[in-house]
């Protein structure tokens, strides 16, 4: 691609795995299967959380929000990613890139806050069971969820607007699967210090603060569980938050692995995004949303029971219609 100025940039080219055609068919099938699991698993959680009155609780309200968020996050990039395997066209419009970046930022930041709100819900349920219904009233948990979405949206508007207003006078080739902001900023021919500062502040607010909040919540939770005299009581108390803790570890563990590991270098010593780095990034965006519903379905008796009841009711209604 030749050099271009800001006014002529109407689209970007997403390289993806175009340099490794032997891998494209394999990853197309794998990502497609995982995306279908994401839609099915998260869709089931949303449906049972809405339809089963036993699941009309703060925890399942947050869980249905998390499932909806995962569907939105993956749907903002995976369909375009899959379509690029089927056609030779691997471009995305300038506005489409901005939308993709906005959704990625919004969903990521919102998930961080939502996970901390879910930790507070578990803290209130285990450490203050007698006041739980007062602390986590419908007004409270709906306000907490709305605040999570608003905070994520505001941050995304700020980060996206700061990035997309910059002049793109270099190559319009993004060496990534999606319009990932770090890959996009490499194409900018202006000072990006404001962008860097704003992202650092956002990382502190949406990564560091929620992690500390979750950590402190689980310190109190663990302290309370250890004071329970019976082993059965300890097991039941811990089982109510084990699924959430597993999701938190996977979510933040993959983020830490992605951004804390050293950059790959080629033989000339120049930093570049290797195929392994791209694949790790791809699977971070697909595997975590896929695992969330599996974890909650496999480890949560209430969700499994709700799904079973819903299936039984459907079979019963179909049987009656045949008579």
C-alpha positions as a Python dict, from the first residue, in 0.01 Angstrom:
ca = {
    (1, 'X'): (0, 0, 0),
    (2, 'X'): (130, 338, -81),
    (3, 'X'): (143, 642, 133),
    (4, 'X'): (-181, 830, 178),
    (5, 'X'): (-306, 1132, 363),
    (6, 'X'): (-588, 1173, 611),
    (7, 'X'): (-847, 1286, 356),
    (8, 'X'): (-794, 981, 129),
    (9, 'X'): (-829, 719, 405),
    (10, 'X'): (-1176, 576, 349),
    (11, 'X'): (-1101, 218, 446),
    (12, 'X'): (-846, -5, 618),
    (13, 'X'): (-705, -341, 515),
    (14, 'X'): (-712, -606, 789),
    (15, 'X'): (-424, -848, 728),
    (16, 'X'): (-538, -1118, 972),
    (17, 'X'): (-380, -1449, 867),
    (18, 'X'): (-354, -1353, 499),
    (19, 'X'): (15, -1439, 505),
    (20, 'X'): (-61, -1792, 630),
    (21, 'X'): (-326, -1939, 393),
    (22, 'X'): (-263, -2291, 527),
    (23, 'X'): (-400, -2181, 866),
    (24, 'X'): (-708, -1995, 743),
    (25, 'X'): (-932, -2300, 687),
    (26, 'X'): (-846, -2445, 1027),
    (27, 'X'): (-915, -2124, 1215),
    (28, 'X'): (-1230, -2052, 1015),
    (29, 'X'): (-1386, -2378, 1134),
    (30, 'X'): (-1261, -2337, 1491),
    (31, 'X'): (-1377, -1977, 1529),
    (32, 'X'): (-1712, -2049, 1363),
    (33, 'X'): (-1779, -2338, 1604),
    (34, 'X'): (-1680, -2126, 1906),
    (35, 'X'): (-1894, -1835, 1787),
    (36, 'X'): (-2197, -2065, 1759),
    (37, 'X'): (-2131, -2191, 2112),
    (38, 'X'): (-2112, -1829, 2232),
    (39, 'X'): (-2448, -1744, 2074),
    (40, 'X'): (-2614, -2062, 2201),
    (41, 'X'): (-2466, -2067, 2552),
    (42, 'X'): (-2512, -1699, 2629),
    (43, 'X'): (-2852, -1697, 2460),
    (44, 'X'): (-2971, -1981, 2686),
    (45, 'X'): (-2857, -1794, 2998),
    (46, 'X'): (-3043, -1479, 2890),
    (47, 'X'): (-3361, -1672, 2812),
    (48, 'X'): (-3371, -1875, 3136),
    (49, 'X'): (-3281, -1567, 3344),
    (50, 'X'): (-3580, -1385, 3197),
    (51, 'X'): (-3828, -1672, 3182),
    (52, 'X'): (-3759, -1855, 3512),
    (53, 'X'): (-3894, -1659, 3812),
    (54, 'X'): (-3653, -1844, 4044),
    (55, 'X'): (-3364, -1670, 3867),
    (56, 'X'): (-3502, -1317, 3912),
    (57, 'X'): (-3220, -1231, 4152),
    (58, 'X'): (-2933, -979, 4137),
    (59, 'X'): (-2673, -1245, 4053),
    (60, 'X'): (-2863, -1376, 3751),
    (61, 'X'): (-2953, -1024, 3641),
    (62, 'X'): (-2580, -944, 3630),
    (63, 'X'): (-2513, -1278, 3459),
    (64, 'X'): (-2768, -1209, 3185),
    (65, 'X'): (-2605, -867, 3133),
    (66, 'X'): (-2266, -1039, 3105),
    (67, 'X'): (-2406, -1287, 2850),
    (68, 'X'): (-2561, -1008, 2642),
    (69, 'X'): (-2231, -820, 2658),
    (70, 'X'): (-2034, -1124, 2535),
    (71, 'X'): (-2272, -1167, 2240),
    (72, 'X'): (-2234, -799, 2147),
    (73, 'X'): (-1855, -805, 2190),
    (74, 'X'): (-1798, -1107, 1966),
    (75, 'X'): (-2063, -1004, 1711),
    (76, 'X'): (-1881, -674, 1655),
    (77, 'X'): (-1581, -849, 1500),
    (78, 'X'): (-1624, -1226, 1446),
    (79, 'X'): (-1874, -1214, 1153),
    (80, 'X'): (-1644, -976, 961),
    (81, 'X'): (-1346, -1192, 1053),
    (82, 'X'): (-1520, -1507, 924),
    (83, 'X'): (-1637, -1337, 603),
    (84, 'X'): (-1278, -1235, 525),
    (85, 'X'): (-1194, -1606, 488),
    (86, 'X'): (-1465, -1654, 226),
    (87, 'X'): (-1377, -1357, 7),
    (88, 'X'): (-1062, -1192, -116),
    (89, 'X'): (-1185, -858, 21),
    (90, 'X'): (-1032, -797, 363),
    (91, 'X'): (-1118, -430, 403),
    (92, 'X'): (-1325, -236, 655),
    (93, 'X'): (-1453, 116, 606),
    (94, 'X'): (-1319, 405, 814),
    (95, 'X'): (-1654, 442, 992),
    (96, 'X'): (-1685, 65, 1032),
    (97, 'X'): (-1344, 58, 1197),
    (98, 'X'): (-1457, 330, 1438),
    (99, 'X'): (-1774, 137, 1526),
    (100, 'X'): (-1575, -181, 1583),
    (101, 'X'): (-1328, 2, 1805),
    (102, 'X'): (-1612, 167, 1999),
    (103, 'X'): (-1788, -165, 2066),
    (104, 'X'): (-1464, -335, 2166),
    (105, 'X'): (-1379, -61, 2418),
    (106, 'X'): (-1736, -34, 2549),
    (107, 'X'): (-1785, -408, 2602),
    (108, 'X'): (-1440, -459, 2757),
    (109, 'X'): (-1472, -174, 3007),
    (110, 'X'): (-1831, -266, 3092),
    (111, 'X'): (-1734, -628, 3160),
    (112, 'X'): (-1461, -517, 3400),
    (113, 'X'): (-1710, -310, 3602),
    (114, 'X'): (-1981, -577, 3584),
    (115, 'X'): (-1746, -841, 3724),
    (116, 'X'): (-1669, -613, 4019),
    (117, 'X'): (-2043, -555, 4075),
    (118, 'X'): (-2096, -932, 4076),
    (119, 'X'): (-1819, -964, 4336),
    (120, 'X'): (-1998, -710, 4555),
    (121, 'X'): (-2321, -909, 4515),
    (122, 'X'): (-2144, -1223, 4641),
    (123, 'X'): (-1990, -1022, 4927),
    (124, 'X'): (-2333, -895, 5034),
    (125, 'X'): (-2489, -1243, 5006),
    (126, 'X'): (-2223, -1418, 5214),
    (127, 'X'): (-2102, -1152, 5455),
    (128, 'X'): (-2435, -974, 5515),
    (129, 'X'): (-2706, -1235, 5444),
    (130, 'X'): (-2966, -1075, 5675),
    (131, 'X'): (-2936, -738, 5501),
    (132, 'X'): (-2885, -880, 5151),
    (133, 'X'): (-3235, -800, 5025),
    (134, 'X'): (-3195, -441, 5146),
    (135, 'X'): (-2844, -389, 5010),
    (136, 'X'): (-2918, -555, 4675),
    (137, 'X'): (-3268, -422, 4616),
    (138, 'X'): (-3401, -411, 4260),
    (139, 'X'): (-3328, -40, 4240),
    (140, 'X'): (-2972, -96, 4362),
    (141, 'X'): (-2868, -376, 4129),
    (142, 'X'): (-3035, -222, 3825),
    (143, 'X'): (-2856, 107, 3897),
    (144, 'X'): (-2526, -79, 3935),
    (145, 'X'): (-2572, -253, 3599),
    (146, 'X'): (-2679, 71, 3427),
    (147, 'X'): (-2377, 249, 3576),
    (148, 'X'): (-2148, -23, 3437),
    (149, 'X'): (-2286, 20, 3085),
    (150, 'X'): (-2276, 400, 3103),
    (151, 'X'): (-1917, 405, 3234),
    (152, 'X'): (-1804, 166, 2959),
    (153, 'X'): (-1985, 369, 2693),
    (154, 'X'): (-1842, 703, 2805),
    (155, 'X'): (-1489, 564, 2812),
    (156, 'X'): (-1537, 411, 2468),
    (157, 'X'): (-1664, 738, 2319),
    (158, 'X'): (-1359, 918, 2458),
    (159, 'X'): (-1099, 663, 2342),
    (160, 'X'): (-1255, 613, 1998),
    (161, 'X'): (-1299, 984, 1927),
    (162, 'X'): (-940, 1057, 2031),
    (163, 'X'): (-809, 783, 1800),
    (164, 'X'): (-1025, 841, 1493),
    (165, 'X'): (-968, 1218, 1479),
    (166, 'X'): (-593, 1168, 1422),
    (167, 'X'): (-438, 1200, 1073),
    (168, 'X'): (-368, 864, 907),
    (169, 'X'): (-98, 945, 658),
    (170, 'X'): (87, 613, 661),
    (171, 'X'): (-10, 279, 511),
    (172, 'X'): (-376, 189, 571),
    (173, 'X'): (-290, -175, 641),
    (174, 'X'): (-378, -292, 995),
    (175, 'X'): (-166, -591, 1094),
    (176, 'X'): (-444, -746, 1299),
    (177, 'X'): (-780, -926, 1275),
    (178, 'X'): (-980, -625, 1396),
    (179, 'X'): (-946, -250, 1443),
    (180, 'X'): (-748, -299, 1762),
    (181, 'X'): (-648, 46, 1885),
    (182, 'X'): (-275, -22, 1929),
    (183, 'X'): (-255, -155, 1573),
    (184, 'X'): (-453, 143, 1440),
    (185, 'X'): (-237, 398, 1623),
    (186, 'X'): (70, 261, 1444),
    (187, 'X'): (-71, 414, 1124),
    (188, 'X'): (-95, 764, 1272),
    (189, 'X'): (154, 1033, 1173),
    (190, 'X'): (91, 1268, 1467),
    (191, 'X'): (166, 1291, 1836),
    (192, 'X'): (-33, 1022, 2023),
    (193, 'X'): (74, 1117, 2375),
    (194, 'X'): (-282, 1226, 2463),
    (195, 'X'): (-409, 886, 2350),
    (196, 'X'): (-148, 705, 2557),
    (197, 'X'): (-225, 909, 2868),
    (198, 'X'): (-600, 858, 2830),
    (199, 'X'): (-555, 481, 2785),
    (200, 'X'): (-332, 459, 3091),
    (201, 'X'): (-591, 644, 3300),
    (202, 'X'): (-867, 420, 3156),
    (203, 'X'): (-666, 107, 3238),
    (204, 'X'): (-629, 221, 3598),
    (205, 'X'): (-1001, 297, 3628),
    (206, 'X'): (-1136, -7, 3443),
    (207, 'X'): (-870, -269, 3516),
    (208, 'X'): (-675, -190, 3831),
    (209, 'X'): (-961, -50, 4042),
    (210, 'X'): (-1205, -337, 3964),
    (211, 'X'): (-933, -596, 4031),
    (212, 'X'): (-859, -438, 4371),
    (213, 'X'): (-1231, -419, 4447),
    (214, 'X'): (-1278, -788, 4357),
    (215, 'X'): (-971, -885, 4560),
    (216, 'X'): (-1090, -701, 4872),
    (217, 'X'): (-1441, -847, 4832),
    (218, 'X'): (-1306, -1201, 4820),
    (219, 'X'): (-1079, -1141, 5118),
    (220, 'X'): (-1390, -1061, 5322),
    (221, 'X'): (-1581, -1350, 5162),
    (222, 'X'): (-1303, -1598, 5241),
    (223, 'X'): (-1274, -1467, 5595),
    (224, 'X'): (-1648, -1516, 5648),
    (225, 'X'): (-1649, -1866, 5494),
    (226, 'X'): (-1364, -1979, 5719),
    (227, 'X'): (-1570, -1878, 6024),
    (228, 'X'): (-1854, -2112, 5928),
    (229, 'X'): (-1831, -2410, 6169),
    (230, 'X'): (-1955, -2693, 5945),
    (231, 'X'): (-1772, -2824, 5638),
    (232, 'X'): (-2102, -2851, 5451),
    (233, 'X'): (-2179, -2486, 5526),
    (234, 'X'): (-1838, -2381, 5396),
    (235, 'X'): (-1887, -2585, 5080),
    (236, 'X'): (-2230, -2435, 5008),
    (237, 'X'): (-2108, -2081, 5073),
    (238, 'X'): (-1807, -2120, 4845),
    (239, 'X'): (-2012, -2288, 4570),
    (240, 'X'): (-2222, -1972, 4536),
    (241, 'X'): (-1921, -1770, 4421),
    (242, 'X'): (-1691, -2034, 4264),
    (243, 'X'): (-1827, -1981, 3911),
    (244, 'X'): (-1780, -1603, 3931),
    (245, 'X'): (-1429, -1644, 4071),
    (246, 'X'): (-1341, -1882, 3786),
    (247, 'X'): (-1466, -1632, 3525),
    (248, 'X'): (-1268, -1350, 3691),
    (249, 'X'): (-946, -1555, 3690),
    (250, 'X'): (-988, -1648, 3321),
    (251, 'X'): (-1083, -1294, 3214),
    (252, 'X'): (-803, -1109, 3392),
    (253, 'X'): (-556, -1394, 3347),
    (254, 'X'): (-583, -1377, 2968),
    (255, 'X'): (-553, -997, 2973),
    (256, 'X'): (-240, -1024, 3188),
    (257, 'X'): (-93, -1291, 2962),
    (258, 'X'): (-165, -1087, 2648),
    (259, 'X'): (-19, -757, 2762),
    (260, 'X'): (243, -861, 3017),
    (261, 'X'): (430, -1105, 2794),
    (262, 'X'): (732, -973, 2601),
    (263, 'X'): (681, -870, 2240),
    (264, 'X'): (797, -1111, 1972),
    (265, 'X'): (1091, -989, 1765),
    (266, 'X'): (1218, -1088, 1428),
    (267, 'X'): (1585, -1154, 1353),
    (268, 'X'): (1655, -789, 1276),
    (269, 'X'): (1535, -694, 1626),
    (270, 'X'): (1234, -497, 1499),
    (271, 'X'): (912, -541, 1700),
    (272, 'X'): (627, -688, 1499),
    (273, 'X'): (307, -875, 1559),
    (274, 'X'): (383, -1241, 1493),
    (275, 'X'): (118, -1493, 1397),
    (276, 'X'): (128, -1637, 1749),
    (277, 'X'): (48, -1294, 1895),
    (278, 'X'): (-246, -1258, 1656),
    (279, 'X'): (-382, -1600, 1746),
    (280, 'X'): (-355, -1527, 2119),
    (281, 'X'): (-543, -1203, 2066),
    (282, 'X'): (-807, -1381, 1856),
    (283, 'X'): (-866, -1652, 2112),
    (284, 'X'): (-883, -1399, 2393),
    (285, 'X'): (-1174, -1237, 2214),
    (286, 'X'): (-1349, -1570, 2145),
    (287, 'X'): (-1254, -1825, 2411),
    (288, 'X'): (-1339, -1615, 2718),
    (289, 'X'): (-1697, -1532, 2602),
    (290, 'X'): (-1739, -1900, 2511),
    (291, 'X'): (-1623, -2027, 2851),
    (292, 'X'): (-1843, -1792, 3058),
    (293, 'X'): (-2176, -1969, 2988),
    (294, 'X'): (-2011, -2312, 3005),
    (295, 'X'): (-1874, -2235, 3350),
    (296, 'X'): (-2204, -2105, 3482),
    (297, 'X'): (-2403, -2389, 3322),
    (298, 'X'): (-2172, -2665, 3443),
    (299, 'X'): (-2106, -2532, 3793),
    (300, 'X'): (-2443, -2377, 3874),
    (301, 'X'): (-2727, -2605, 3983),
    (302, 'X'): (-2992, -2333, 3949),
    (303, 'X'): (-2909, -2264, 3583),
    (304, 'X'): (-2899, -2636, 3497),
    (305, 'X'): (-3233, -2690, 3672),
    (306, 'X'): (-3388, -2393, 3490),
    (307, 'X'): (-3269, -2523, 3152),
    (308, 'X'): (-3400, -2871, 3237),
    (309, 'X'): (-3741, -2733, 3338),
    (310, 'X'): (-3761, -2520, 3023),
    (311, 'X'): (-3686, -2822, 2803),
    (312, 'X'): (-3937, -3038, 2992),
    (313, 'X'): (-4206, -2774, 2949),
    (314, 'X'): (-4135, -2753, 2576),
    (315, 'X'): (-4148, -3132, 2536),
    (316, 'X'): (-4470, -3143, 2736),
    (317, 'X'): (-4636, -2872, 2524),
    (318, 'X'): (-4526, -3044, 2202),
    (319, 'X'): (-4666, -3374, 2331),
    (320, 'X'): (-5000, -3212, 2412),
    (321, 'X'): (-5021, -3053, 2066),
    (322, 'X'): (-4971, -3394, 1901),
    (323, 'X'): (-5262, -3551, 2095),
}
